[in-house]
């Protein structure tokens, strides 16, 4: 899009329709201020809580975070997303995250504690059925949140060879291969019991990963060996200064494109934290926390330039944007846009 020579970028916002969300929202992004302007909403799929774009940026995939668990595909070459075909059942309940990997869309199914692979057709649409469902097993000491497996995220590693799934219920990270449409477990890495890992973000150099823990407000720093497909924890850092007063449930984590900063969001405390990796990438230092601009920040996102940070504030029903200080990494609030029951933001 363009206006007077200015190029506009698009953002897509997921939401929980069961909590009053409008479905998938499309917004423009001001390249100067980072401001969002919502253009439209599409509500054909219940609870499209997490979104991912295809590598060609012409397709948008959404989980349907329901008990039945489904995956939907939208074509986004026009003014607003157009649903292509019926949503595909993922063979698991409560899918909370998805990613595109090796010609498939993978979903992390929180309710059933599994990961699903659905093939992508040549036109970007989805096959009519999943090709593989990999069931996690295990539990953790934190009841009732860890009575069984709860896969919360799945994404490719930077090499594109492995799929990495994070399980809150089993305090572990699984490294998987996808061969012929079938998911197989390659290696499982145990994290501190009761930590409740939720999301992982890789350092841009691809040698370290940062695992955000929901049940203990911390980040676990890990070495990543792509050749071996091995994740090795080396340390753990709090995302909050001191002992939190009240609820503290970390949710989202992003790393700056140059690897100088790590940002996390914590629900309950409703803050964004700024952490700085050391030169080796194996230590983190908490340098600041700032209000998230709303209530219950479910996810964080960076625009592709790395200049603007966005918090999807689920319970206050908005997306707040921040300008990132290039020297300190500290976000400065720019504004917000209404987005009922907002759950994630992706750019395309």
Tab-separated table of C-alpha atoms in Angstrom:
chain	number	residue	atom	x	y	z
A	1	UNK	CA	0.000	0.000	0.000
A	2	UNK	CA	1.153	3.560	-0.585
A	3	UNK	CA	-0.075	7.079	0.205
A	4	UNK	CA	1.794	10.100	-1.096
A	5	UNK	CA	4.958	8.036	-1.542
A	6	UNK	CA	4.723	6.460	1.925
A	7	UNK	CA	4.708	2.663	1.984
A	8	UNK	CA	2.341	0.980	4.410
A	9	UNK	CA	2.766	-2.441	5.918
A	10	UNK	CA	-0.011	-4.749	7.074
A	11	UNK	CA	-0.516	-6.497	10.375
A	12	UNK	CA	-2.911	-9.295	11.255
A	13	UNK	CA	-4.307	-9.628	14.785
A	14	UNK	CA	-5.685	-12.864	16.237
A	15	UNK	CA	-8.370	-12.920	18.933
A	16	UNK	CA	-10.657	-15.067	21.061
A	17	UNK	CA	-14.175	-14.875	19.613
A	18	UNK	CA	-15.545	-16.702	22.677
A	19	UNK	CA	-14.434	-13.698	24.758
A	20	UNK	CA	-15.819	-11.051	22.394
A	21	UNK	CA	-13.035	-11.017	19.818
A	22	UNK	CA	-13.840	-10.110	16.216
A	23	UNK	CA	-11.853	-12.926	14.607
A	24	UNK	CA	-8.847	-12.056	12.429
A	25	UNK	CA	-8.291	-8.312	12.168
A	26	UNK	CA	-6.334	-6.636	9.368
A	27	UNK	CA	-4.553	-3.356	10.106
A	28	UNK	CA	-2.167	-0.977	8.401
A	29	UNK	CA	1.129	-0.117	10.092
A	30	UNK	CA	2.480	3.428	9.893
A	31	UNK	CA	6.182	3.009	9.042
A	32	UNK	CA	7.120	6.235	10.819
A	33	UNK	CA	5.234	5.926	14.120
A	34	UNK	CA	4.414	2.194	14.212
A	35	UNK	CA	0.736	3.053	14.717
A	36	UNK	CA	-1.906	0.484	13.792
A	37	UNK	CA	-5.184	1.298	12.043
A	38	UNK	CA	-7.689	-1.563	11.876
A	39	UNK	CA	-9.266	-1.956	8.438
A	40	UNK	CA	-11.432	-5.070	8.717
A	41	UNK	CA	-12.340	-8.184	10.680
A	42	UNK	CA	-13.131	-11.716	9.477
A	43	UNK	CA	-14.944	-13.997	11.934
A	44	UNK	CA	-15.512	-17.276	10.061
A	45	UNK	CA	-13.316	-19.356	12.392
A	46	UNK	CA	-13.870	-19.584	16.173
A	47	UNK	CA	-11.018	-18.427	18.425
A	48	UNK	CA	-8.271	-17.785	15.840
A	49	UNK	CA	-5.844	-17.091	18.662
A	50	UNK	CA	-2.526	-17.560	16.882
A	51	UNK	CA	-1.533	-16.742	13.315
A	52	UNK	CA	1.366	-17.433	10.956
A	53	UNK	CA	2.118	-16.287	7.407
A	54	UNK	CA	3.363	-18.505	4.595
A	55	UNK	CA	6.923	-17.909	3.333
A	56	UNK	CA	5.453	-16.224	0.239
A	57	UNK	CA	3.305	-13.965	2.469
A	58	UNK	CA	0.173	-14.646	0.413
A	59	UNK	CA	-1.394	-17.117	2.855
A	60	UNK	CA	-2.287	-16.704	6.510
A	61	UNK	CA	-2.797	-19.721	8.751
A	62	UNK	CA	-4.765	-19.645	12.003
A	63	UNK	CA	-5.393	-22.128	14.779
A	64	UNK	CA	-8.919	-22.530	16.058
A	65	UNK	CA	-8.225	-22.812	19.786
A	66	UNK	CA	-11.252	-24.910	20.648
A	67	UNK	CA	-11.852	-28.307	22.218
A	68	UNK	CA	-12.194	-29.837	18.745
A	69	UNK	CA	-8.986	-28.165	17.549
A	70	UNK	CA	-8.693	-27.012	13.949
A	71	UNK	CA	-6.445	-25.172	11.504
A	72	UNK	CA	-7.614	-22.664	8.889
A	73	UNK	CA	-6.008	-21.062	5.841
A	74	UNK	CA	-6.772	-17.586	4.461
A	75	UNK	CA	-5.623	-16.010	1.226
A	76	UNK	CA	-4.383	-12.491	1.971
A	77	UNK	CA	-3.631	-11.076	-1.467
A	78	UNK	CA	-6.676	-8.783	-1.316
A	79	UNK	CA	-7.931	-6.146	1.093
A	80	UNK	CA	-8.898	-8.685	3.763
A	81	UNK	CA	-8.319	-12.392	4.445
A	82	UNK	CA	-10.464	-14.858	2.482
A	83	UNK	CA	-10.986	-18.320	3.971
A	84	UNK	CA	-9.915	-21.102	1.592
A	85	UNK	CA	-11.777	-24.322	2.289
A	86	UNK	CA	-13.069	-25.746	5.525
A	87	UNK	CA	-10.841	-25.728	8.638
A	88	UNK	CA	-8.879	-28.960	9.082
A	89	UNK	CA	-9.131	-30.942	12.318
A	90	UNK	CA	-5.719	-31.305	13.956
A	91	UNK	CA	-6.446	-34.425	15.997
A	92	UNK	CA	-5.811	-32.580	19.250
A	93	UNK	CA	-7.546	-30.087	21.520
A	94	UNK	CA	-6.810	-26.444	22.222
A	95	UNK	CA	-4.149	-25.645	19.602
A	96	UNK	CA	-2.357	-22.523	20.883
A	97	UNK	CA	0.468	-21.992	18.390
A	98	UNK	CA	1.449	-22.833	14.833
A	99	UNK	CA	4.334	-22.460	12.405
A	100	UNK	CA	5.219	-23.334	8.824
A	101	UNK	CA	7.869	-26.033	8.466
A	102	UNK	CA	9.033	-28.221	5.565
A	103	UNK	CA	5.869	-27.898	3.483
A	104	UNK	CA	3.563	-28.384	6.462
A	105	UNK	CA	1.803	-26.285	9.074
A	106	UNK	CA	2.560	-27.532	12.575
A	107	UNK	CA	0.265	-26.882	15.547
A	108	UNK	CA	1.023	-27.153	19.267
A	109	UNK	CA	-2.083	-28.550	20.945
A	110	UNK	CA	-2.187	-27.422	24.568
A	111	UNK	CA	-5.240	-29.351	25.710
A	112	UNK	CA	-4.167	-32.752	24.440
A	113	UNK	CA	-0.405	-32.204	24.745
A	114	UNK	CA	0.481	-33.046	21.161
A	115	UNK	CA	1.954	-31.615	17.963
A	116	UNK	CA	0.242	-31.980	14.580
A	117	UNK	CA	1.541	-31.703	11.007
A	118	UNK	CA	-0.866	-30.711	8.210
A	119	UNK	CA	0.484	-30.748	4.621
A	120	UNK	CA	0.338	-27.546	2.556
A	121	UNK	CA	-0.848	-27.853	-1.063
A	122	UNK	CA	0.983	-26.240	-3.957
A	123	UNK	CA	-1.505	-23.353	-3.976
A	124	UNK	CA	-0.883	-22.636	-0.279
A	125	UNK	CA	-4.124	-24.209	0.909
A	126	UNK	CA	-4.268	-27.074	3.385
A	127	UNK	CA	-4.661	-30.782	2.808
A	128	UNK	CA	-7.962	-32.169	4.041
A	129	UNK	CA	-6.380	-34.105	6.917
A	130	UNK	CA	-3.334	-34.094	9.160
A	131	UNK	CA	-0.435	-36.316	8.121
A	132	UNK	CA	0.900	-36.874	11.656
A	133	UNK	CA	0.088	-36.302	15.322
A	134	UNK	CA	2.918	-36.712	17.825
A	135	UNK	CA	1.609	-37.233	21.356
A	136	UNK	CA	3.680	-35.918	24.265
A	137	UNK	CA	3.812	-37.807	27.565
A	138	UNK	CA	4.808	-36.880	31.083
A	139	UNK	CA	3.828	-34.486	33.860
A	140	UNK	CA	5.298	-32.010	36.335
A	141	UNK	CA	5.113	-31.112	40.029
A	142	UNK	CA	2.882	-28.041	39.661
A	143	UNK	CA	-0.746	-29.103	40.109
A	144	UNK	CA	-3.156	-28.708	38.458
A	145	UNK	CA	-1.244	-27.047	35.592
A	146	UNK	CA	1.133	-29.997	35.084
A	147	UNK	CA	-1.078	-33.052	35.515
A	148	UNK	CA	-0.127	-34.051	31.951
A	149	UNK	CA	1.519	-32.716	28.781
A	150	UNK	CA	0.559	-29.272	27.443
A	151	UNK	CA	2.349	-28.396	24.221
A	152	UNK	CA	2.359	-24.592	24.028
A	153	UNK	CA	4.554	-23.723	21.056
A	154	UNK	CA	6.168	-25.370	18.044
A	155	UNK	CA	8.566	-23.730	15.590
A	156	UNK	CA	11.471	-24.506	13.250
A	157	UNK	CA	15.023	-24.019	14.456
A	158	UNK	CA	17.152	-21.442	12.548
A	159	UNK	CA	18.740	-24.166	10.408
A	160	UNK	CA	15.323	-25.325	9.171
A	161	UNK	CA	16.210	-28.919	9.970
A	162	UNK	CA	14.315	-29.424	13.227
A	163	UNK	CA	10.915	-28.626	14.714
A	164	UNK	CA	11.148	-27.580	18.359
A	165	UNK	CA	8.131	-27.942	20.660
A	166	UNK	CA	7.831	-26.485	24.152
A	167	UNK	CA	5.677	-28.311	26.710
A	168	UNK	CA	4.468	-26.490	29.824
A	169	UNK	CA	3.077	-29.639	31.417
A	170	UNK	CA	6.237	-31.756	31.232
A	171	UNK	CA	8.899	-29.065	31.855
A	172	UNK	CA	10.661	-30.022	28.659
A	173	UNK	CA	11.554	-29.073	25.109
A	174	UNK	CA	11.295	-31.664	22.353
A	175	UNK	CA	13.310	-31.626	19.142
A	176	UNK	CA	11.513	-33.383	16.302
A	177	UNK	CA	12.138	-34.369	12.699
A	178	UNK	CA	9.551	-34.350	9.920
A	179	UNK	CA	10.120	-36.979	7.255
A	180	UNK	CA	7.535	-37.948	4.671
A	181	UNK	CA	4.888	-36.041	6.602
A	182	UNK	CA	5.549	-37.985	9.818
A	183	UNK	CA	6.766	-36.310	13.010
A	184	UNK	CA	9.311	-38.265	15.052
A	185	UNK	CA	10.946	-37.395	18.358
A	186	UNK	CA	14.695	-36.855	18.053
A	187	UNK	CA	15.575	-35.618	21.537
A	188	UNK	CA	13.864	-34.306	24.686
A	189	UNK	CA	15.550	-31.804	27.023
A	190	UNK	CA	14.389	-31.521	30.636
A	191	UNK	CA	14.171	-28.071	32.222
A	192	UNK	CA	13.865	-27.222	35.917
A	193	UNK	CA	10.871	-29.082	37.441
A	194	UNK	CA	7.891	-26.786	37.941
A	195	UNK	CA	9.201	-24.023	35.680
A	196	UNK	CA	6.444	-24.525	33.098
A	197	UNK	CA	8.125	-23.546	29.809
A	198	UNK	CA	5.774	-21.720	27.445
A	199	UNK	CA	7.609	-20.144	24.491
A	200	UNK	CA	11.111	-20.182	23.023
A	201	UNK	CA	12.958	-17.610	20.903
A	202	UNK	CA	16.268	-18.189	19.152
A	203	UNK	CA	19.168	-15.744	19.137
A	204	UNK	CA	19.732	-14.572	15.523
A	205	UNK	CA	23.171	-16.233	15.442
A	206	UNK	CA	21.370	-19.544	15.949
A	207	UNK	CA	23.667	-20.765	18.729
A	208	UNK	CA	21.435	-19.988	21.717
A	209	UNK	CA	17.761	-20.142	22.593
A	210	UNK	CA	15.805	-18.406	25.336
A	211	UNK	CA	12.934	-20.362	26.919
A	212	UNK	CA	10.297	-18.294	28.719
A	213	UNK	CA	8.839	-20.072	31.753
A	214	UNK	CA	5.224	-19.354	32.688
A	215	UNK	CA	5.044	-21.019	36.122
A	216	UNK	CA	8.264	-19.435	37.408
A	217	UNK	CA	8.729	-15.966	35.914
A	218	UNK	CA	12.119	-16.689	34.392
A	219	UNK	CA	13.982	-17.235	31.134
A	220	UNK	CA	16.162	-20.329	30.730
A	221	UNK	CA	19.184	-19.716	28.499
A	222	UNK	CA	20.159	-22.731	26.381
A	223	UNK	CA	22.911	-23.588	23.946
A	224	UNK	CA	21.601	-24.855	20.619
A	225	UNK	CA	23.536	-27.290	18.431
A	226	UNK	CA	21.780	-27.557	15.070
A	227	UNK	CA	24.081	-30.317	13.827
A	228	UNK	CA	23.117	-32.570	16.727
A	229	UNK	CA	19.630	-31.192	17.258
A	230	UNK	CA	20.550	-30.692	20.917
A	231	UNK	CA	19.380	-28.074	23.402
A	232	UNK	CA	21.448	-27.657	26.596
A	233	UNK	CA	20.316	-25.364	29.474
A	234	UNK	CA	23.094	-23.164	30.875
A	235	UNK	CA	21.325	-20.663	33.164
A	236	UNK	CA	18.086	-19.070	34.333
A	237	UNK	CA	17.218	-15.381	34.865
A	238	UNK	CA	14.169	-13.721	36.438
A	239	UNK	CA	12.080	-11.485	34.187
A	240	UNK	CA	10.865	-9.432	37.155
A	241	UNK	CA	12.727	-7.365	39.760
A	242	UNK	CA	12.270	-9.084	43.125
A	243	UNK	CA	9.412	-11.321	44.212
A	244	UNK	CA	6.183	-10.445	42.360
A	245	UNK	CA	3.220	-9.149	44.334
A	246	UNK	CA	0.265	-11.107	42.941
A	247	UNK	CA	-0.092	-13.128	39.773
A	248	UNK	CA	2.877	-13.345	37.415
A	249	UNK	CA	2.474	-15.449	34.287
A	250	UNK	CA	5.012	-14.754	31.515
A	251	UNK	CA	3.546	-15.152	28.052
A	252	UNK	CA	5.560	-13.876	25.095
A	253	UNK	CA	9.243	-13.508	24.215
A	254	UNK	CA	11.013	-11.878	21.258
A	255	UNK	CA	14.644	-11.172	20.421
A	256	UNK	CA	15.881	-8.131	18.494
A	257	UNK	CA	17.151	-8.784	14.951
A	258	UNK	CA	20.705	-7.920	16.056
A	259	UNK	CA	20.492	-10.086	19.193
A	260	UNK	CA	21.223	-7.184	21.575
A	261	UNK	CA	17.897	-7.281	23.420
A	262	UNK	CA	15.323	-9.797	24.646
A	263	UNK	CA	11.811	-8.677	25.578
A	264	UNK	CA	9.234	-10.638	27.563
A	265	UNK	CA	5.633	-9.976	28.604
A	266	UNK	CA	4.182	-10.997	31.972
A	267	UNK	CA	0.442	-11.206	32.625
A	268	UNK	CA	-0.821	-10.257	36.069
A	269	UNK	CA	2.073	-7.851	36.529
A	270	UNK	CA	1.144	-6.484	33.078
A	271	UNK	CA	4.672	-5.463	32.160
A	272	UNK	CA	7.178	-5.775	29.356
A	273	UNK	CA	10.674	-6.654	30.561
A	274	UNK	CA	13.940	-5.778	28.836
A	275	UNK	CA	16.859	-8.189	29.152
A	276	UNK	CA	20.333	-7.872	27.674
A	277	UNK	CA	22.398	-10.936	26.667
A	278	UNK	CA	26.094	-10.976	27.484
A	279	UNK	CA	28.698	-11.071	24.713
A	280	UNK	CA	28.691	-14.862	24.600
A	281	UNK	CA	24.879	-15.040	24.560
A	282	UNK	CA	24.838	-17.354	27.584
A	283	UNK	CA	23.773	-14.899	30.272
A	284	UNK	CA	20.879	-12.459	30.532
A	285	UNK	CA	20.600	-9.310	32.617
A	286	UNK	CA	17.271	-7.691	33.478
A	287	UNK	CA	17.613	-3.942	32.850
A	288	UNK	CA	14.048	-2.561	32.927
A	289	UNK	CA	10.330	-3.255	33.112
A	290	UNK	CA	7.641	-0.978	31.655
A	291	UNK	CA	3.822	-1.156	31.725
A	292	UNK	CA	2.415	-3.136	28.793
A	293	UNK	CA	-0.180	-0.451	28.056
A	294	UNK	CA	-3.153	-2.646	28.936
A	295	UNK	CA	-4.148	-5.776	30.842
A	296	UNK	CA	-3.012	-9.384	30.424
A	297	UNK	CA	-0.445	-9.171	27.594
A	298	UNK	CA	-0.801	-12.536	25.862
A	299	UNK	CA	1.839	-12.033	23.173
A	300	UNK	CA	4.617	-9.739	21.975
A	301	UNK	CA	5.683	-9.014	18.409
A	302	UNK	CA	8.380	-6.954	16.721
A	303	UNK	CA	7.834	-5.293	13.375
A	304	UNK	CA	10.341	-6.493	10.744
A	305	UNK	CA	12.543	-3.415	11.193
A	306	UNK	CA	12.928	-4.116	14.913
A	307	UNK	CA	12.026	-0.489	15.700
A	308	UNK	CA	8.554	-1.112	17.126
A	309	UNK	CA	7.295	-3.580	19.724
A	310	UNK	CA	3.636	-4.622	20.046
A	311	UNK	CA	1.749	-6.109	23.006
A	312	UNK	CA	-1.538	-7.947	22.401
A	313	UNK	CA	-3.412	-7.163	25.623
A	314	UNK	CA	-6.119	-9.788	25.857
A	315	UNK	CA	-8.262	-8.617	28.781
A	316	UNK	CA	-8.157	-4.881	28.072
A	317	UNK	CA	-8.899	-5.615	24.407
A	318	UNK	CA	-6.193	-3.643	22.662
A	319	UNK	CA	-2.842	-3.799	20.927
A	320	UNK	CA	-0.315	-1.292	22.254
A	321	UNK	CA	2.732	-0.244	20.256
A	322	UNK	CA	6.067	0.988	21.551
A	323	UNK	CA	9.077	2.651	19.952
A	324	UNK	CA	12.237	0.809	20.992
A	325	UNK	CA	15.193	2.891	22.149
A	326	UNK	CA	18.031	1.700	19.871
A	327	UNK	CA	20.652	2.187	22.600
A	328	UNK	CA	18.923	0.745	25.670
A	329	UNK	CA	16.188	-1.454	24.217
A	330	UNK	CA	13.639	0.167	26.556
A	331	UNK	CA	10.206	0.494	24.875
A	332	UNK	CA	8.414	3.860	24.907
A	333	UNK	CA	4.619	3.700	24.538
A	334	UNK	CA	3.341	5.200	21.300
A	335	UNK	CA	-0.367	4.402	21.392
A	336	UNK	CA	-2.922	1.614	21.115
A	337	UNK	CA	-5.785	0.390	18.977
A	338	UNK	CA	-8.952	-1.422	20.056
A	339	UNK	CA	-8.792	-5.168	19.412
A	340	UNK	CA	-11.207	-7.108	21.659
A	341	UNK	CA	-9.668	-10.237	23.237
A	342	UNK	CA	-6.448	-9.721	21.265
A	343	UNK	CA	-4.069	-12.676	21.334
A	344	UNK	CA	-1.272	-12.163	18.776
A	345	UNK	CA	0.091	-9.895	16.035
A	346	UNK	CA	1.936	-10.915	12.855
A	347	UNK	CA	3.265	-8.698	10.078
A	348	UNK	CA	2.906	-9.191	6.340
